[in-house]
Short mmCIF file of C-alpha atoms in Angstrom, two decimals:
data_model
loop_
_atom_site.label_atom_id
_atom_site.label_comp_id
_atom_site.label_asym_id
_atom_site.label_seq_id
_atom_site.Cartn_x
_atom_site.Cartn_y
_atom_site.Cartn_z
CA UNK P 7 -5.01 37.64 41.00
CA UNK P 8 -2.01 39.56 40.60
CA UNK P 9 -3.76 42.85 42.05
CA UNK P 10 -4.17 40.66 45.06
CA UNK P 11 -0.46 39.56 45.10
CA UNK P 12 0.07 43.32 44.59
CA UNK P 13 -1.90 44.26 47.81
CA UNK P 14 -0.44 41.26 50.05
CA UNK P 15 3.13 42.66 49.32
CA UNK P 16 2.19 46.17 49.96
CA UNK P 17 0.18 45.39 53.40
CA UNK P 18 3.14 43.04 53.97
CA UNK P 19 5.58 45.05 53.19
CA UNK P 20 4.37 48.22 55.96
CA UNK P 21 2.80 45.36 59.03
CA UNK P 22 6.10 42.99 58.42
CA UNK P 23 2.94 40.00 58.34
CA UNK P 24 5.72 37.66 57.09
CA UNK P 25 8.05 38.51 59.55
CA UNK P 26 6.10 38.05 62.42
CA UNK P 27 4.81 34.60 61.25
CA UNK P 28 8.61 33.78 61.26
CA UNK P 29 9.17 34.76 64.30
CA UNK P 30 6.01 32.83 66.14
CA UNK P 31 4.23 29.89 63.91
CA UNK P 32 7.46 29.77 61.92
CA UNK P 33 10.30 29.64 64.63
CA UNK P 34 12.30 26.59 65.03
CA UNK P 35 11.88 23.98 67.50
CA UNK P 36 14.06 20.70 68.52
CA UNK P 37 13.01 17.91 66.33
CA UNK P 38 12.85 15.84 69.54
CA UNK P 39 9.26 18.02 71.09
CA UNK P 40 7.37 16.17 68.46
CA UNK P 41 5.72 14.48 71.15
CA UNK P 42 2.29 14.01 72.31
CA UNK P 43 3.80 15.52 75.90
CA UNK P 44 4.19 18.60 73.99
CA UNK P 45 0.83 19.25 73.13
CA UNK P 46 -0.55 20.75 76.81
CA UNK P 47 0.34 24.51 76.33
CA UNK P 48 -1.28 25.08 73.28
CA UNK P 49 -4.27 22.96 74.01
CA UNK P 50 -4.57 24.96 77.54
CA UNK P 51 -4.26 28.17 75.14
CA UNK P 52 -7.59 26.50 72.89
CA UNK P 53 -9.48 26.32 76.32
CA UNK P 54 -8.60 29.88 77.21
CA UNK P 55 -10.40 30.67 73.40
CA UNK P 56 -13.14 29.07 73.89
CA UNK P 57 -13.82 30.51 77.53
CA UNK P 58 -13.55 34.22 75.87
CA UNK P 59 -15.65 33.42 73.16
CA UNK P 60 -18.31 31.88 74.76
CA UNK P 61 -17.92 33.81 78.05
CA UNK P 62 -18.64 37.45 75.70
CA UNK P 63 -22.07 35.20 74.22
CA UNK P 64 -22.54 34.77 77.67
CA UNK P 65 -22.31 38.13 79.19
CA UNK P 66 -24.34 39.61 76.44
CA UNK P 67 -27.38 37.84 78.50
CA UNK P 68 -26.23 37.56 82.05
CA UNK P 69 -27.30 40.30 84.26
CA UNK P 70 -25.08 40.56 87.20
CA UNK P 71 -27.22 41.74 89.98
CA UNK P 72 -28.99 39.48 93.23
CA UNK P 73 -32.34 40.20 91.65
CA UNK P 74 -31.41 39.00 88.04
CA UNK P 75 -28.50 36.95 87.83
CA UNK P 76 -30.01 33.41 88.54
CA UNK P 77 -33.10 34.61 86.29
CA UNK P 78 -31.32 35.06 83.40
CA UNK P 79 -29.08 31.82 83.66
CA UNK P 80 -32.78 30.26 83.84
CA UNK P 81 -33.35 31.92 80.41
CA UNK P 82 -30.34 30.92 78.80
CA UNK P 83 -31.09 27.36 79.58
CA UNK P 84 -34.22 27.69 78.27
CA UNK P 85 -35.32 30.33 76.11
CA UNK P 86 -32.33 31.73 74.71
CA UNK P 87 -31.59 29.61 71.42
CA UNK P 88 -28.70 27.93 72.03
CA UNK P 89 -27.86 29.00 75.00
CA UNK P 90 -28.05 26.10 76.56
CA UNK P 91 -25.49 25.31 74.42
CA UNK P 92 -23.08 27.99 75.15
CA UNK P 93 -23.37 27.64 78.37
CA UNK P 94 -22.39 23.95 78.67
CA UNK P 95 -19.21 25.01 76.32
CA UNK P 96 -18.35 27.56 78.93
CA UNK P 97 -18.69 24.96 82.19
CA UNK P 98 -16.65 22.41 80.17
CA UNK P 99 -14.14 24.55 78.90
CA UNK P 100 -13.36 25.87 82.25
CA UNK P 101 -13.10 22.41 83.54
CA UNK P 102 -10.72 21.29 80.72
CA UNK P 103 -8.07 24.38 80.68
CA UNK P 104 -7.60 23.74 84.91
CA UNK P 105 -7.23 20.21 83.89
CA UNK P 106 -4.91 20.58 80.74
CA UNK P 107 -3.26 23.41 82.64
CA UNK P 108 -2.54 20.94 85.89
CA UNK P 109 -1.33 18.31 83.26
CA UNK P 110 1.35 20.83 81.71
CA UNK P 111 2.62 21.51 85.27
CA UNK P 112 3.28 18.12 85.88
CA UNK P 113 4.99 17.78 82.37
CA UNK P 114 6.88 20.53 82.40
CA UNK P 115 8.20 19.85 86.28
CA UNK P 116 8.90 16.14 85.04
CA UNK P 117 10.83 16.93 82.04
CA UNK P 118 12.97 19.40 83.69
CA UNK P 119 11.83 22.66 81.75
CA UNK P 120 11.97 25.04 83.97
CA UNK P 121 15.54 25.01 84.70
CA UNK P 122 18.08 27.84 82.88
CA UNK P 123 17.57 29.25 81.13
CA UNK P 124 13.51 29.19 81.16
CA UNK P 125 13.10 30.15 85.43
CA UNK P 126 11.13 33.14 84.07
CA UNK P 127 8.78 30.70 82.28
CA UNK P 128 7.90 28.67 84.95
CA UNK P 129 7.17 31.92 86.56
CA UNK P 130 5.07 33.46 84.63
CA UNK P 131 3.24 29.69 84.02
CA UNK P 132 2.58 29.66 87.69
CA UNK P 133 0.76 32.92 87.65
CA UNK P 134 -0.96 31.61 84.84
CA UNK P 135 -2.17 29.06 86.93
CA UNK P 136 -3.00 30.94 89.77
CA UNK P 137 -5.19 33.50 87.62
CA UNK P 138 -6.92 30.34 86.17
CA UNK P 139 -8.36 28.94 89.97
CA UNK P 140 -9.10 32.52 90.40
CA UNK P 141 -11.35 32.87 87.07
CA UNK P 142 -13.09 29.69 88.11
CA UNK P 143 -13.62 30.59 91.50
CA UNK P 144 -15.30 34.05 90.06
CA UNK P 145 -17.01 31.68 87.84
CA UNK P 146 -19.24 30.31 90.51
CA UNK P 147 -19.77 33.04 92.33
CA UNK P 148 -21.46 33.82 88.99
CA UNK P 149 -23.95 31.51 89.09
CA UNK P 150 -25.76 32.95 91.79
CA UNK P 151 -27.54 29.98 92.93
CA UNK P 152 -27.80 27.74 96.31
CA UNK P 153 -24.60 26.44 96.01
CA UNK P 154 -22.31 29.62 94.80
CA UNK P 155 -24.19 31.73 97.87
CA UNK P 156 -23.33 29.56 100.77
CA UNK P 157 -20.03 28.39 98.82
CA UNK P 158 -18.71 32.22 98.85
CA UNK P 159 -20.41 32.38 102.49
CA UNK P 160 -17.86 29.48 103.65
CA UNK P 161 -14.99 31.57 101.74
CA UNK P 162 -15.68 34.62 103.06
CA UNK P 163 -15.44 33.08 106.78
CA UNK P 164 -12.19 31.17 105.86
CA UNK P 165 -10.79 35.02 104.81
CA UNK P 166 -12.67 35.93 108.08
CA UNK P 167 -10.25 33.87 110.07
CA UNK P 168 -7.21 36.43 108.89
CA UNK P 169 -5.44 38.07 112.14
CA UNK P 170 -6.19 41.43 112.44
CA UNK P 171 -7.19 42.15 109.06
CA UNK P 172 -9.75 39.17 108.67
CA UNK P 173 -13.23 41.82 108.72
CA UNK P 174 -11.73 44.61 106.34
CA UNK P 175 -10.94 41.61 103.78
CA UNK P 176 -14.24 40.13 104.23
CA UNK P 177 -15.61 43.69 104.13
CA UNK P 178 -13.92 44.17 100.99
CA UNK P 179 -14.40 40.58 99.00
CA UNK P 180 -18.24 40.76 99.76
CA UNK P 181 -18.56 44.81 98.94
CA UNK P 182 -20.45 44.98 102.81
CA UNK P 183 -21.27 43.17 105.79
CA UNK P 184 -23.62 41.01 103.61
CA UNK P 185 -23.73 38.90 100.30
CA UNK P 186 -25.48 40.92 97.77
CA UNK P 187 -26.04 42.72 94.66
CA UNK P 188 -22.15 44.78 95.31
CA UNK P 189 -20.87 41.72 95.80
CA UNK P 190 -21.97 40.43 92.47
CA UNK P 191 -20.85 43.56 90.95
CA UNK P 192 -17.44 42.46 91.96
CA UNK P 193 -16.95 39.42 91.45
CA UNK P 194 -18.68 40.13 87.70
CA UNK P 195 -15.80 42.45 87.30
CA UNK P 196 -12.87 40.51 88.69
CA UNK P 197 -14.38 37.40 86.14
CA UNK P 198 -15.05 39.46 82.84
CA UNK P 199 -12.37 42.34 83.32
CA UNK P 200 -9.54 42.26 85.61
CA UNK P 201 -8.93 38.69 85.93
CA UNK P 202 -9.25 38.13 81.84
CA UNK P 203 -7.09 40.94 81.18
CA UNK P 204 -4.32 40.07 83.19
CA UNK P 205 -3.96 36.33 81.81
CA UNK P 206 -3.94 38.23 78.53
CA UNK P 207 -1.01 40.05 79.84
CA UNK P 208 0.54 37.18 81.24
CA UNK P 209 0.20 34.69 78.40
CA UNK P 210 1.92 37.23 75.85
CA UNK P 211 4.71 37.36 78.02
CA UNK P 212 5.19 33.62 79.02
CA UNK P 213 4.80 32.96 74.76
CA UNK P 214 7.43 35.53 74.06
CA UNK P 215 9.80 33.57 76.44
CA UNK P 216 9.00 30.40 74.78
CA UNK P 217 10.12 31.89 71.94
CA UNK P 218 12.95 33.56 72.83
CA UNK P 219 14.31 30.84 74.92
CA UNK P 220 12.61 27.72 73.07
CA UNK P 221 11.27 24.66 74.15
CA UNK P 222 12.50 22.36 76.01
CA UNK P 223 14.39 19.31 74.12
CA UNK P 224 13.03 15.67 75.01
CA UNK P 225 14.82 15.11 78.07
CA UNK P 226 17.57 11.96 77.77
CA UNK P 227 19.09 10.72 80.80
CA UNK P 228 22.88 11.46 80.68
CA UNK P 229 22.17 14.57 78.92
CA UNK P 230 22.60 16.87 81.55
CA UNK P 231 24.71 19.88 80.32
CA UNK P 232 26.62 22.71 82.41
CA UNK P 233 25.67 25.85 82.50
CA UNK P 234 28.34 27.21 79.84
CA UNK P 235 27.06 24.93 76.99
CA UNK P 236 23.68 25.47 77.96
CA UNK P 237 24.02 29.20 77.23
CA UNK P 238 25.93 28.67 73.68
CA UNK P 239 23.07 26.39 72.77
CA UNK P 240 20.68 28.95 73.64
CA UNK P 241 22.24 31.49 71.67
CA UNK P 242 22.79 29.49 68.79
CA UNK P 243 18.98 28.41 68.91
CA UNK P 244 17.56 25.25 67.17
CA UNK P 245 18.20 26.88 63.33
CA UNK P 246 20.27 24.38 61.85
CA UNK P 247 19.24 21.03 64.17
CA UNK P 248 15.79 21.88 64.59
CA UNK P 249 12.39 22.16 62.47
CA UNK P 250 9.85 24.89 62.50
CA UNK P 251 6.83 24.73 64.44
CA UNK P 252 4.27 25.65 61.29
CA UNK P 253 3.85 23.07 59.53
CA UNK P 254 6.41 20.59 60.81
CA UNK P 255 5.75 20.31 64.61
CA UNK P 256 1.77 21.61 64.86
CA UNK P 257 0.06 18.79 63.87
CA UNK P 258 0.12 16.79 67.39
CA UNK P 259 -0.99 19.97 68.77
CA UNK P 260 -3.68 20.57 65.69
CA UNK P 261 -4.88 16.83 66.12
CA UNK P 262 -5.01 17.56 70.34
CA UNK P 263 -7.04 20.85 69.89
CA UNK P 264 -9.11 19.14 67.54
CA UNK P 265 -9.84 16.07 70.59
CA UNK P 266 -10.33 18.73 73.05
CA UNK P 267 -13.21 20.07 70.76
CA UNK P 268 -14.68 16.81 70.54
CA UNK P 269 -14.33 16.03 74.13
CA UNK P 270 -16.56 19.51 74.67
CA UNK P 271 -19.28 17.88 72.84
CA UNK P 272 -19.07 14.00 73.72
CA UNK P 273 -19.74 15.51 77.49
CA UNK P 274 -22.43 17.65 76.91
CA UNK P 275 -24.27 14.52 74.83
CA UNK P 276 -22.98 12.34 77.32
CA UNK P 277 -22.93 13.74 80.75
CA UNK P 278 -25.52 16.40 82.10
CA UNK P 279 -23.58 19.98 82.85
CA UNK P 280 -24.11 21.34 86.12
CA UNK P 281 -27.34 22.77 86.64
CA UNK P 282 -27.99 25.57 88.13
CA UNK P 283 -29.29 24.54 92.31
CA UNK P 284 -32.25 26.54 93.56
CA UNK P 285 -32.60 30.16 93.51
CA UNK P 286 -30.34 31.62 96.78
CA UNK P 287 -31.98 31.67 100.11
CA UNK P 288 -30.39 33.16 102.89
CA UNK P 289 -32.65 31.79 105.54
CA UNK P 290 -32.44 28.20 103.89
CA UNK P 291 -29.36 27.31 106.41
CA UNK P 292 -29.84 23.76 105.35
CA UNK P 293 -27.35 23.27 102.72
CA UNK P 294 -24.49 21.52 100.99
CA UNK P 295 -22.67 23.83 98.55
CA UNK P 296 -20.48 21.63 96.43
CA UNK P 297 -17.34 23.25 94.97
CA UNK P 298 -16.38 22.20 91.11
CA UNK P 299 -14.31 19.20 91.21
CA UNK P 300 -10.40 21.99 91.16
CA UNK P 301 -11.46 22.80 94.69
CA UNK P 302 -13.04 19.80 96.36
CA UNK P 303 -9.62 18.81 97.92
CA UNK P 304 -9.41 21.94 99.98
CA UNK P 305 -12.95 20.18 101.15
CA UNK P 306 -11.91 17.54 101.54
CA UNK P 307 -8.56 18.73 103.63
CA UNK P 308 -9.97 20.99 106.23
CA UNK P 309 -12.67 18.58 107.00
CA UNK P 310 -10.02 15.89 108.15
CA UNK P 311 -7.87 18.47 109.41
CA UNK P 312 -8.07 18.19 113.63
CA UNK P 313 -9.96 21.34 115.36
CA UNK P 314 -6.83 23.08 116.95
CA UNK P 315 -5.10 22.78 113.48
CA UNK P 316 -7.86 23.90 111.10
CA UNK P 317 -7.19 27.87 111.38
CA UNK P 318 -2.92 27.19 110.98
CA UNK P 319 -3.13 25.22 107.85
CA UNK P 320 -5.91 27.22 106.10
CA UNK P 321 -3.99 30.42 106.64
CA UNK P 322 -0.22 29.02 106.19
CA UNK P 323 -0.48 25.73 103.34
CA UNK P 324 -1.85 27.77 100.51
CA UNK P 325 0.80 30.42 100.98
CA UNK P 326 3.97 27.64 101.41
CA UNK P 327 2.51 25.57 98.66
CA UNK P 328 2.86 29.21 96.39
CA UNK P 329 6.05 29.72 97.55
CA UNK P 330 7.38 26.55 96.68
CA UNK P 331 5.81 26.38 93.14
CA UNK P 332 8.00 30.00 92.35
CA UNK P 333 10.97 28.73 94.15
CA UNK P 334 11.24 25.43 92.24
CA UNK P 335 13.31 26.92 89.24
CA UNK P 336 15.82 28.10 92.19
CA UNK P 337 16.21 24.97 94.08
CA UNK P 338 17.25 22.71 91.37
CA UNK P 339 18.18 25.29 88.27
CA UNK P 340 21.17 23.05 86.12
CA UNK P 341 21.63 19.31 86.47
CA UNK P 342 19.64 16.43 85.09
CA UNK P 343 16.48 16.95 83.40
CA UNK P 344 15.25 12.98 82.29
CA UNK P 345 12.33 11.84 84.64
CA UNK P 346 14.36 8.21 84.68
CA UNK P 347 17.23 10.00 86.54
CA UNK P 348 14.74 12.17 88.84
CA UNK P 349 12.98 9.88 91.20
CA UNK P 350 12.77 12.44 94.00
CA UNK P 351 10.55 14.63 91.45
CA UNK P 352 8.57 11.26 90.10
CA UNK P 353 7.84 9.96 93.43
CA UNK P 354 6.73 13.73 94.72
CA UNK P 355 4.35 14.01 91.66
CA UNK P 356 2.73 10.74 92.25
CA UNK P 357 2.22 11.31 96.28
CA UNK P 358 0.47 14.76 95.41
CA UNK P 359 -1.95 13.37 92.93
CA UNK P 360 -2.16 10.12 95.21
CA UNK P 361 -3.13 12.81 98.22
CA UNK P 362 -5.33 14.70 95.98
CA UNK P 363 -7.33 11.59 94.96
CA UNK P 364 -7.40 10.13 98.30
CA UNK P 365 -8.82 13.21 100.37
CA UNK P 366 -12.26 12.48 101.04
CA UNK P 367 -14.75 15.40 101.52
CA UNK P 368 -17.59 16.17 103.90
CA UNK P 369 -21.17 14.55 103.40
CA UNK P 370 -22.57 17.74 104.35
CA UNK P 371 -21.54 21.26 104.68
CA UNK P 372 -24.85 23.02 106.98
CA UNK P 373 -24.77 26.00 108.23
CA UNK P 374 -26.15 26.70 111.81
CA UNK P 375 -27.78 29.43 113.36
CA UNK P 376 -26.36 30.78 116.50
CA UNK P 377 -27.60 32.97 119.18
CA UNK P 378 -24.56 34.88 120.36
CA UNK P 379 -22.77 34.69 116.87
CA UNK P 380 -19.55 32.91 118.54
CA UNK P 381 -17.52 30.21 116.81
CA UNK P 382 -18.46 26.56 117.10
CA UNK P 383 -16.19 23.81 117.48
CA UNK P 384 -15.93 23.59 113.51
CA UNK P 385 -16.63 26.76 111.78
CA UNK P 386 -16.55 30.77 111.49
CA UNK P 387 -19.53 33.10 112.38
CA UNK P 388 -20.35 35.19 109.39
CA UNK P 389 -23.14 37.71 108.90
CA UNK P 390 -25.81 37.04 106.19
CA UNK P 391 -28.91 38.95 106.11
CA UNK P 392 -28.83 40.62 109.71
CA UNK P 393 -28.03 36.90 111.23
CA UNK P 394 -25.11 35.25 112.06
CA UNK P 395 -24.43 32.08 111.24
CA UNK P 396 -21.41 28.94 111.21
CA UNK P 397 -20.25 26.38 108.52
CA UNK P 398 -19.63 23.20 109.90
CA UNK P 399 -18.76 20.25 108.16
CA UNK P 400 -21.68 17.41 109.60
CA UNK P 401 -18.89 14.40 108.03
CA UNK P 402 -15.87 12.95 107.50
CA UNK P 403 -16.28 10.72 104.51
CA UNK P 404 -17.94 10.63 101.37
CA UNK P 405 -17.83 13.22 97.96
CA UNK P 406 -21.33 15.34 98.77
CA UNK P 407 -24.42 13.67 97.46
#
């Protein structure tokens, strides 16, 4: 036993293990983020886990080419022991971090966090977010069936719609004039590689900001602070008011990670995961590719938008609603941070998720063969297998069946 004690102190005493546990699990925060609001970061960190562990089981399998990719997802489901499994945990998991990820957004936005001295937080959380819709986008490329073929068909004609440089994006998204195996290829590499990596990147810089400018303190109305005390208050740090995270102020967050597990497995017991649709057929122009549930409002949006408007808003909203997500921090960066004394950011919050689950998507998304390859009244022309065809939306109303 005391050999052991011998060794810790030695390894501790040349990798600093102690130190460093100080510094992160150990660091200080306000007594007052013992809340269950608190608990959305770290359980959006748990998701991000469980996607790279089960997405490296995963790729040990998966064979990213046209010829083999929706083969082997047929295997895992049913020959590969447990994969069926795994694979389930990865669809979930993906599903829960945009969903825990959305919810910290709106907490953090409510509560006033990412005013000074934690702009570069919000930041970096954005990109974090954007990354994430990228990763699941990827993701269902991926799948390589009915759905993700004509899905990425109707994405590369919305990129198609670009002035000027609309074919040499296309060209470059699809690897060619056509959706095939270098297509794959890259999408298999922006999902396991680039994408990964750079939310690995990104989350070790938007922790070491938490921790060097802490968390937030439980907003109370009145409590609004200038600028001055708000900088002596983050230099002092929470040391003498405050508690440390480990083992003080983890267990909300141990008990949330611990529901979040469960949750993974109630749903697979409860509710089927999404199967794989048939194998991809380019001349099967019949078809209703239905996005995960993170992207049916874009559906949902252009299908009600009005003809002469479509092309404006698909090109300009995604860019202004960006802009205004990294500009927030700017626009309102001192003041009052207490939801009860912020209606303007309550009632904003509640009209975007009222929008979101009011938009109403297209019964059926077809895709229709023309002669001369020129646009229809709702849709782009895009080349697939030597033919050109156009995504229309056939409805107005309705989720797809």
């Amino acid at each position: 036993m005391r050999d052991c004690e011998q060794l810790a102190l030695w390894i501790d005493d040349r990798v600093y293990i102690s130190k460093i546990f100080a510094a992160t699990a150990g660091h200080h925060v306000p007594r007052t983020s013992g809340s269950w609001f608190y608990v959305f970061g770290s359980g959006t960190l748990l998701c991000f886990m469980i996607q790279i562990v089960t997405g490296i089981c995963l790729a040990l399998v998966y064979v990213p080419s046209s010829g083999q990719a929706y083969t082997s997802l047929e295997y895992l489901n049913y020959q590969q022991q447990f994969g069926w499994f795994l694979r389930a945990m990865h669809n979930w998991g993906s599903n829960f971090m945009v969903a825990i990820m959305l919810a910290h957004l709106i907490q953090v936005f409510l509560f006033g966090a990412f005013k000074y001295p934690r702009e570069m937080t919000w930041i970096s959380g954005v990109v974090l977010l954007l990354c994430t819709l990228g990763m699941a986008f990827t993701g269902q490329v991926l799948r390589f069936d009915q759905d993700a073929y004509w899905g990425l068909g109707i994405g590369a004609a919305m990129a198609g719609r670009v002035p000027l440089m609309g074919p040499a994006i296309v060209h470059m998204m699809l690897g060619g004039p056509i959706i095939a195996g270098e297509t794959l290829s890259r999408f298999f590499t922006l999902h396991v590689f680039v994408i990964p990596g750079s939310i690995l990147a990104i989350v070790s810089l938007h922790l070491r900001l938490v921790l060097t400018k802490g968390i937030n303190e439980y907003p109370v109305p009145g409590q609004a602070g200038q600028e001055g005390n708000l900088r002596r208050r983050v230099r002092s740090g929470n040391q003498k008011s405050g508690v440390p995270f480990f083992p003080k102020a983890i267990s909300k967050d141990l008990i949330f990670s611990g529901l979040v597990l469960l949750g993974h497995r109630l749903l697979r017991c409860l509710l089927r995961s999404r199967r794989s649709a048939w194998h991809p057929d380019p001349t099967q122009i019949n078809t209703a590719p239905k996005p995960d549930f993170f992207f049916l409002w874009l559906y949902g949006v252009l299908s009600l938008m009005p003809d002469y408007m479509e092309t404006v808003v698909m090109l300009t909203a995604p860019f202004v609603v960006i802009g205004i997500l990294f500009a927030v921090p700017f626009i309102s960066n001192t003041g009052e941070k207490s939801p009860r004394r912020r209606p303007v950011a309550v009632l904003s919050v509640l009209l975007h998720l009222h929008s979101a689950g009011c938009v109403q998507l297209p019964r059926h998304v077809r895709a229709v063969v023309t002669k001369d390859g020129s646009l229809d009244q709702r849709g782009d022309a895009y080349e697939l297998s030597g033919r050109t065809f156009t995504t229309r939306a056939a409805g107005r109303s309705g989720f797809p069946q």
